[in-house]
Coordinates of C-alpha atoms in Angstrom, one line a residue:
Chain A
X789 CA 93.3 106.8 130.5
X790 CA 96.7 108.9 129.9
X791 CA 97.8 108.2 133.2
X792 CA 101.6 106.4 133.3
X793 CA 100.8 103.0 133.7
X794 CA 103.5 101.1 131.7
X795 CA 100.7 99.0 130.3
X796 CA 98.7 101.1 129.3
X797 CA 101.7 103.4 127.3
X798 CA 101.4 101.3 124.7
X799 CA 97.7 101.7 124.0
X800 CA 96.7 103.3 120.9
X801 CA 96.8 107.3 121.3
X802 CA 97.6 107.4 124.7
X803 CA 101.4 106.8 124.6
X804 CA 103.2 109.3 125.8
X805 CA 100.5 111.2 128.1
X806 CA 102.0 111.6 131.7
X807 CA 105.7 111.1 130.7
X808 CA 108.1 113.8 132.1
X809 CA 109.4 116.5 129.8
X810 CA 112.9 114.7 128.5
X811 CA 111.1 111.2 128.4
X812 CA 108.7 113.0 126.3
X813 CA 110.7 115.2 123.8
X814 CA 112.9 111.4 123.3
X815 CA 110.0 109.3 122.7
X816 CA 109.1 112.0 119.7
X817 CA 112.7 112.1 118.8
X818 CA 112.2 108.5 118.4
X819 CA 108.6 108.6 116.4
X820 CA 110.0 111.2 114.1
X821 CA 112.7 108.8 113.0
X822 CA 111.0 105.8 112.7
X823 CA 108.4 107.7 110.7
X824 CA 111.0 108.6 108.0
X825 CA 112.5 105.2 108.1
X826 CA 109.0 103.8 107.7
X827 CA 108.4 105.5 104.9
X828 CA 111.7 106.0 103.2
X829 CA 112.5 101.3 104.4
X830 CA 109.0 100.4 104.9
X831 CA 108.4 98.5 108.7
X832 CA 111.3 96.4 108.6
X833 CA 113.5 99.6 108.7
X834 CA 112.6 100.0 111.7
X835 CA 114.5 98.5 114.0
X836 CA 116.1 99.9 118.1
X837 CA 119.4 100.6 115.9
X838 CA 118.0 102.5 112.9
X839 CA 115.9 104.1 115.3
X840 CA 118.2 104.8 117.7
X841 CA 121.3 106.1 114.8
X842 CA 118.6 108.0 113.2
X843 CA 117.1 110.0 116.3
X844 CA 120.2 110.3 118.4
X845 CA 118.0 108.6 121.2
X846 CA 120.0 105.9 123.1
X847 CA 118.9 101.8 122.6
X848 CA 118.5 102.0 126.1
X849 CA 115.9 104.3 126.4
X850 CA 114.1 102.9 122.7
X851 CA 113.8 99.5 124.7
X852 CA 112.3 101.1 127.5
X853 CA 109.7 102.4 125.5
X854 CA 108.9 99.9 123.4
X855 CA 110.5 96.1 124.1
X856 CA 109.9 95.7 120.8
X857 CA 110.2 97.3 117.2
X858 CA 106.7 95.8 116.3
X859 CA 105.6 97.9 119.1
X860 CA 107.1 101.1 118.0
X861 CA 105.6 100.5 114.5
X862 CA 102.6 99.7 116.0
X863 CA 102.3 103.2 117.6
X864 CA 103.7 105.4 115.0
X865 CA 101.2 103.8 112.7
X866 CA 98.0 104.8 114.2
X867 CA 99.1 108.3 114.7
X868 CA 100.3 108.3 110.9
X869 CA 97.3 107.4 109.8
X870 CA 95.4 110.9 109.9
X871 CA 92.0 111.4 109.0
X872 CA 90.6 115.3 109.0
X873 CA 87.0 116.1 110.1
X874 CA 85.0 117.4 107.0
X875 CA 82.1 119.8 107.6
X876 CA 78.9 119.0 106.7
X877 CA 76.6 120.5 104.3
X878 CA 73.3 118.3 105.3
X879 CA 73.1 117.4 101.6
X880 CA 73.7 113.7 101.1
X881 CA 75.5 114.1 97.8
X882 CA 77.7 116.7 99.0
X883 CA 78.3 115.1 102.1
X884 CA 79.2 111.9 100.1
X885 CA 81.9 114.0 97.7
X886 CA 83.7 115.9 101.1
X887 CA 83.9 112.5 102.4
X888 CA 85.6 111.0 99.8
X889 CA 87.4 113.7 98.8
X890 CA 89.1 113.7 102.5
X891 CA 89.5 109.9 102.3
X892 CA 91.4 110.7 98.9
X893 CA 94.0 112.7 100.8
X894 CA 94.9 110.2 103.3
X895 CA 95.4 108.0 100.4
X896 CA 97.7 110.8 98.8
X897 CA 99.3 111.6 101.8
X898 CA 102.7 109.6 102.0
X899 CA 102.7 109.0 105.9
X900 CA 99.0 107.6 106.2
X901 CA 99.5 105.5 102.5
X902 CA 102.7 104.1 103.8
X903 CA 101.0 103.5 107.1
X904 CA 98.2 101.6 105.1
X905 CA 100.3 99.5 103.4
X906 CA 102.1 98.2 105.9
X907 CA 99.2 97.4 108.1
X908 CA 97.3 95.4 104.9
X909 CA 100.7 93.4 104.4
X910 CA 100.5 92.7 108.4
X911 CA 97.3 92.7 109.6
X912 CA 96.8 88.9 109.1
X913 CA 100.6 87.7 110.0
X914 CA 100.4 90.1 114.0
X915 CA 97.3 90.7 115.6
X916 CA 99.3 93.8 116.8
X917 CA 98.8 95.6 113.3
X918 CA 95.4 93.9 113.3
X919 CA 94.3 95.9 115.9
X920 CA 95.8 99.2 114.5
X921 CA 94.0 98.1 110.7
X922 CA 90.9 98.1 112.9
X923 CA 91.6 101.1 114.5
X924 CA 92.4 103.3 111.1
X925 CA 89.6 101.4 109.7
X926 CA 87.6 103.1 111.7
X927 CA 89.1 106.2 111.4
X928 CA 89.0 106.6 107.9
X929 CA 85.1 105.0 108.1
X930 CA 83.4 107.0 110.6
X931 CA 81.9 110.0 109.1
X932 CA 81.0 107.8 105.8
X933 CA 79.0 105.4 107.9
X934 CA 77.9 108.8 109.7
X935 CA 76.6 110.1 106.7
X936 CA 74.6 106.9 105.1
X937 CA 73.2 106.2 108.6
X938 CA 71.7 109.3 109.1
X939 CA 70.7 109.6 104.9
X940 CA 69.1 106.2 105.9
X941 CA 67.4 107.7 109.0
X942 CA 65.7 110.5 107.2
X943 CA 64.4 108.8 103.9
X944 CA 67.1 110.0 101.5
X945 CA 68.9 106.5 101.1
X946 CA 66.7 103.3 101.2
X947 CA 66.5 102.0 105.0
X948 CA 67.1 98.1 103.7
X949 CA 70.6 98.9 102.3
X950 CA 73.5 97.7 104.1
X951 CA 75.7 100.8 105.4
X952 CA 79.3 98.3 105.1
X953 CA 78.0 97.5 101.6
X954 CA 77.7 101.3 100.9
X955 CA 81.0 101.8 102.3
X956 CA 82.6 99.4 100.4
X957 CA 80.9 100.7 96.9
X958 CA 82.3 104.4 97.9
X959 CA 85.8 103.9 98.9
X960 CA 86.4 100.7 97.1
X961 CA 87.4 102.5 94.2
X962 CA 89.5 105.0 95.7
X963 CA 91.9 102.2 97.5
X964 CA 92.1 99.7 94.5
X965 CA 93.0 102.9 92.1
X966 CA 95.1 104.2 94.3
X967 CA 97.4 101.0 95.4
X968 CA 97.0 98.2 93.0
X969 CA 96.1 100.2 89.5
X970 CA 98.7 103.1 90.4
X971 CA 96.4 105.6 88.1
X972 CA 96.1 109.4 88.8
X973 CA 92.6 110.5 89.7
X974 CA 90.5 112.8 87.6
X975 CA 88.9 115.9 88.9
X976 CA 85.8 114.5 88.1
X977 CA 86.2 110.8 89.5
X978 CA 85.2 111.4 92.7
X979 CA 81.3 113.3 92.0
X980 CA 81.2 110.5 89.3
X981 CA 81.8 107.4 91.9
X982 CA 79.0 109.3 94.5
X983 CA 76.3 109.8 91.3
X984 CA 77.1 106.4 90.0
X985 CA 76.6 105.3 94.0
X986 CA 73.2 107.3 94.3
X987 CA 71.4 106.7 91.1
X988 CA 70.0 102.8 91.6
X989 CA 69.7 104.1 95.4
X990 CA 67.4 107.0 94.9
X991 CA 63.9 107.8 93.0
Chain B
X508 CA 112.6 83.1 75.2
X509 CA 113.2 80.0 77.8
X510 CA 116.9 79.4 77.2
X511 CA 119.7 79.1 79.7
X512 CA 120.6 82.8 79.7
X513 CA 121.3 83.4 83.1
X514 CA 119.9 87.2 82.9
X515 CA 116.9 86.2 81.5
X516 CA 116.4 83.3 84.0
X517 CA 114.7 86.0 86.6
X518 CA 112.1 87.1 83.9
X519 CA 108.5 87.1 84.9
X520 CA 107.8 83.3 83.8
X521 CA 110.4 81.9 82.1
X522 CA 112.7 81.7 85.5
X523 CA 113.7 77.3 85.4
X524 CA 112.5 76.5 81.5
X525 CA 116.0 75.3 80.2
X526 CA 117.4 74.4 83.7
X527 CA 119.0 70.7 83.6
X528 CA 116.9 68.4 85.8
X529 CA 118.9 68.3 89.3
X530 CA 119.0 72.6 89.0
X531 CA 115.2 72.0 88.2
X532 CA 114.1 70.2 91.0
X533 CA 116.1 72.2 93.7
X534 CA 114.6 75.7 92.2
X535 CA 110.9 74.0 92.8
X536 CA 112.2 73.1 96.2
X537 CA 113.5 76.0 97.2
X538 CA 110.5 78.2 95.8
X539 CA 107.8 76.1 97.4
X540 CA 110.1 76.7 100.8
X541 CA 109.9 80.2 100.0
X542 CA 106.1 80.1 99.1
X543 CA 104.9 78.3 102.6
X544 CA 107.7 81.0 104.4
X545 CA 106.1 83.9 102.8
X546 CA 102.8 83.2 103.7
X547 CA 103.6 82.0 107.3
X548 CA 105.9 84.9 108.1
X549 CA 105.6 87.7 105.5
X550 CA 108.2 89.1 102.8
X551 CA 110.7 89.8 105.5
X552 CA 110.6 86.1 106.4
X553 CA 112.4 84.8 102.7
X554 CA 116.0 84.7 103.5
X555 CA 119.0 82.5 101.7
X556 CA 118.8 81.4 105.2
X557 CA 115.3 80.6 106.0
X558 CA 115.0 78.9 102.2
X559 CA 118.0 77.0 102.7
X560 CA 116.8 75.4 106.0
X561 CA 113.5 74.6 105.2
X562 CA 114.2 73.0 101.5
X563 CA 117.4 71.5 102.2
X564 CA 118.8 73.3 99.4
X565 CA 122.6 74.6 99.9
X566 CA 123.0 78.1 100.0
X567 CA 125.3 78.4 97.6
X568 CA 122.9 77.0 94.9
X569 CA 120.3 79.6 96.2
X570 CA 122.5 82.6 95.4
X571 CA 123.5 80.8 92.3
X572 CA 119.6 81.1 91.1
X573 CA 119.1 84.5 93.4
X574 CA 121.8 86.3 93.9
X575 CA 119.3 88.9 96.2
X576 CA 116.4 87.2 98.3
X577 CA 114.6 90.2 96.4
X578 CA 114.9 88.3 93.4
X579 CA 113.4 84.8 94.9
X580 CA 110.7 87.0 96.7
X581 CA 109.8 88.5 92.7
X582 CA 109.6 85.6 91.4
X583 CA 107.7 83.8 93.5
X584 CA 105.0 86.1 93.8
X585 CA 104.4 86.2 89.9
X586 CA 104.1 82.3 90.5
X587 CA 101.5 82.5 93.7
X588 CA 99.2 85.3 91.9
X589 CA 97.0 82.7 90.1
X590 CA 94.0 83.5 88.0
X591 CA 91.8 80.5 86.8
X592 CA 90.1 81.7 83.3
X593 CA 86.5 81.9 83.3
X594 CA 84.1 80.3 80.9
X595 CA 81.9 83.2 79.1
X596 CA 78.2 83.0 78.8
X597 CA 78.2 86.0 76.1
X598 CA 75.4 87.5 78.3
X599 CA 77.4 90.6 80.0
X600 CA 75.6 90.8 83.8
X601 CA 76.0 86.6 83.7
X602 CA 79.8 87.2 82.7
X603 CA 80.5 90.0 84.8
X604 CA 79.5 88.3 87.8
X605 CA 81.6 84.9 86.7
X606 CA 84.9 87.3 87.1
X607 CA 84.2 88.7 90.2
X608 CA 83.5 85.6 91.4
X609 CA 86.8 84.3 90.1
X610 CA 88.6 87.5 91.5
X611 CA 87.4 87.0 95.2
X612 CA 89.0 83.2 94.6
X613 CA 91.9 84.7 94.2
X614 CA 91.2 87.0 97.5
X615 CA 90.5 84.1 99.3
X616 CA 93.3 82.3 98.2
X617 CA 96.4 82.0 100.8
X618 CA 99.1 82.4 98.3
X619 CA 97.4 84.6 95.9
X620 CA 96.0 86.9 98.7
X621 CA 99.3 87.0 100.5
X622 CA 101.1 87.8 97.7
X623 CA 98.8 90.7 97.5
X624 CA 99.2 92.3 100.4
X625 CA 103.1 92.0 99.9
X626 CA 103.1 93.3 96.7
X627 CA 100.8 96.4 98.2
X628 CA 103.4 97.0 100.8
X629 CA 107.0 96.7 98.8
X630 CA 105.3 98.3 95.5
X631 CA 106.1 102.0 95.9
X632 CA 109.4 101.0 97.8
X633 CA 111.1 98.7 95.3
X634 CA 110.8 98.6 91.6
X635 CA 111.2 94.6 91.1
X636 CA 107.8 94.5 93.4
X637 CA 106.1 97.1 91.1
X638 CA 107.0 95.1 88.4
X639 CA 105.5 92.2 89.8
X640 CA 102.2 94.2 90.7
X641 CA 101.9 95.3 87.0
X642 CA 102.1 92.5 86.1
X643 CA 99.3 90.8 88.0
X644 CA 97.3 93.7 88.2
X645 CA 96.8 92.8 84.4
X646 CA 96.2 89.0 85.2
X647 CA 94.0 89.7 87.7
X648 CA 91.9 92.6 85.1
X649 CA 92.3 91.1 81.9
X650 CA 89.4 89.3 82.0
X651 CA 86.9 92.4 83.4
X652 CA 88.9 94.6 81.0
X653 CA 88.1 92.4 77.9
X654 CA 84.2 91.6 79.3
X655 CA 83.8 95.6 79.7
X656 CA 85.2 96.6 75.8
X657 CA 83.5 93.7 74.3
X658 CA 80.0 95.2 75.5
X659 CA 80.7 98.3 74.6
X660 CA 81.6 97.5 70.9
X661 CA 78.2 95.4 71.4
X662 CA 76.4 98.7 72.8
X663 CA 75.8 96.8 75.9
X664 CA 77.6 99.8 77.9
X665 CA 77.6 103.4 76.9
X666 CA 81.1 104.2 74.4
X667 CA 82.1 106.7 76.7
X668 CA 82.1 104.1 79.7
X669 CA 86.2 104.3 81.3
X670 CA 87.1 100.8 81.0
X671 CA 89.5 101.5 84.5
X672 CA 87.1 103.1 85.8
X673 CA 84.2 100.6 85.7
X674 CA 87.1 98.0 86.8
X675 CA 87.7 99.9 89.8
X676 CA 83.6 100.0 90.9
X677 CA 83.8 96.4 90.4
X678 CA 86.8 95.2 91.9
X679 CA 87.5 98.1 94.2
X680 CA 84.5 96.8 96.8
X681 CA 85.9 93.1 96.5
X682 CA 89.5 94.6 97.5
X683 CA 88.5 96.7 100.3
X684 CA 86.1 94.4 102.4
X685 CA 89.2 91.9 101.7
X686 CA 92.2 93.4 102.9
X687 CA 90.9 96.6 104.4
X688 CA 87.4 96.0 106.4
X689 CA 88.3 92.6 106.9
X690 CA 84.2 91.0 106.7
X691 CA 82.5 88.3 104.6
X692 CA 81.7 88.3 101.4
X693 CA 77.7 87.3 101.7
X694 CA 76.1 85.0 98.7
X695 CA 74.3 87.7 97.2
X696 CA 77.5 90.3 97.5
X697 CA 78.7 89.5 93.9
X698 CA 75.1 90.0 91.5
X699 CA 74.0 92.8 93.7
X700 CA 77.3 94.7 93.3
X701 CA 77.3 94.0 89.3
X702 CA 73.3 94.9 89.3
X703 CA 74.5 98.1 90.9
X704 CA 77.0 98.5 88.4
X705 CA 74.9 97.9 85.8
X706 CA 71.6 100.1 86.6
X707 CA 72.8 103.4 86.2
X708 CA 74.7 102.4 83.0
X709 CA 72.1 100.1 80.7
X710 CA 68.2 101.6 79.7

């Protein structure tokens, strides 16, 4: 892992690691611009040229990183799409709100929403941006399906419910608010969605 | 409404009513190009050129019906977002579960769900595409949205019940496992999300 095999460059996190100095402070030259162009074009601003006119990088040394655009988007998406660690309290409904009030903020935040949008208009048409939706899915997933594993562990959620179910019913509402209906999000929405989410689930 | 007006003829809907028959058939041809190019290669893959190639439509007669591929792109996906309506039973968890059974059809279906995930992308970017998602945000809610008010005029759901809201517990799960988690939708996925719905909310 991180070491400079060519192949490996291009895996997800890892890019980067092991280059020299210059090739370094280029390829995030490069990122940097193709992040704004992402967001400001959507991916298919992001091409070697915009890259290249935006970053003051040379083609040369864009192709040399990344033979193809797809490939630089692929990159630059899973480092835009940034989930924080929350802290745990130990009590489930707490736990529940910090986790979807993090999950909010990636959804508000213009470099992992942009990221996310692209990847769900992709996914199915480039098993590149597949693997990144997987990736981020997991991400943005982890310490949900953390927390209702370890509720279900301990007798505060019932063992026979389905933790992908659960994760669907929490954040569910969050994405389809927050890209299809386009509507702001109350203070209150989030402890809402958790006690609405907890009551048939607990005595 | 449906005249020749050439301004009017990129309106949501009314785009080819008043056309003469030979304009007719060559806009159907060149949107069901545009239709099996859009889901085979994404937004970015709707061209003059692609459209003109594949329908054997000139290109002159495409720019005379779309002057930007923007336009055809717009148009088309108010056409591929299709809702069937839903017969109602009157009894609310029956009925409730009828439209989200009709909504993950429309998931499920290639141009409806492909249309989707364009519309998700280009939204934010590009005001004819957030037109477009209006738009079938209220074809694809309608339904809930009428279903929802009706049984809480009835007291079959508290007054104080947010209409969006409830639409997002109910839809938001369909959405996510759809475009975001990517996993099958299980026979029992439908009632026991509307039963979860329902419990905290009925006596």
């Amino acid at each position: 892992m991180g070491k400079a095999d060519p192949k490996e460059s291009y895996a997800l996190g890892t890019a980067g690691r092991g280059l020299d100095p210059r090739a370094e402070r280029s390829r995030a030259a490069a990122l940097a611009a193709a992040s704004d162009l992402l967001i400001e074009n959507g991916w298919a601003g992001v091409t070697h040229a915009s890259v290249a006119a935006r970053s003051g990088v040379g083609r040369t040394t864009l192709y040399r990183h990344w033979p193809e655009a797809a490939m630089l988007i692929q990159q630059l998406l899973a480092e835009l799409f940034q989930v924080e660690p929350v802290e745990r309290t130990g009590e489930l409904r707490a736990d529940l709100i910090g986790e979807l009030r993090s999950f909010l903020r990636v959804l508000h935040n213009p470099k992992s929403e942009r990221a996310l949008r692209v990847i769900i208009d992709q996914a199915p048409l480039d098993p590149r941006y597949a693997e990144v939706l997987s990736a981020c899915s997991c991400k943005g997933t982890d310490g949900l399906r953390e927390i209702v594993d370890e509720a279900k562990a301990r007798g505060g959620l019932p063992k026979e419910l389905d933790t992908d179910v659960a994760i669907d019913h929490l954040l569910g509402p969050l994405v389809f608010r927050r890209l299809i209906s386009g509507q702001e999000f109350p203070d209150q929405y989030v402890p809402e969605l958790v006690d609405s989410f907890l009551e048939p689930l607990t005595p």
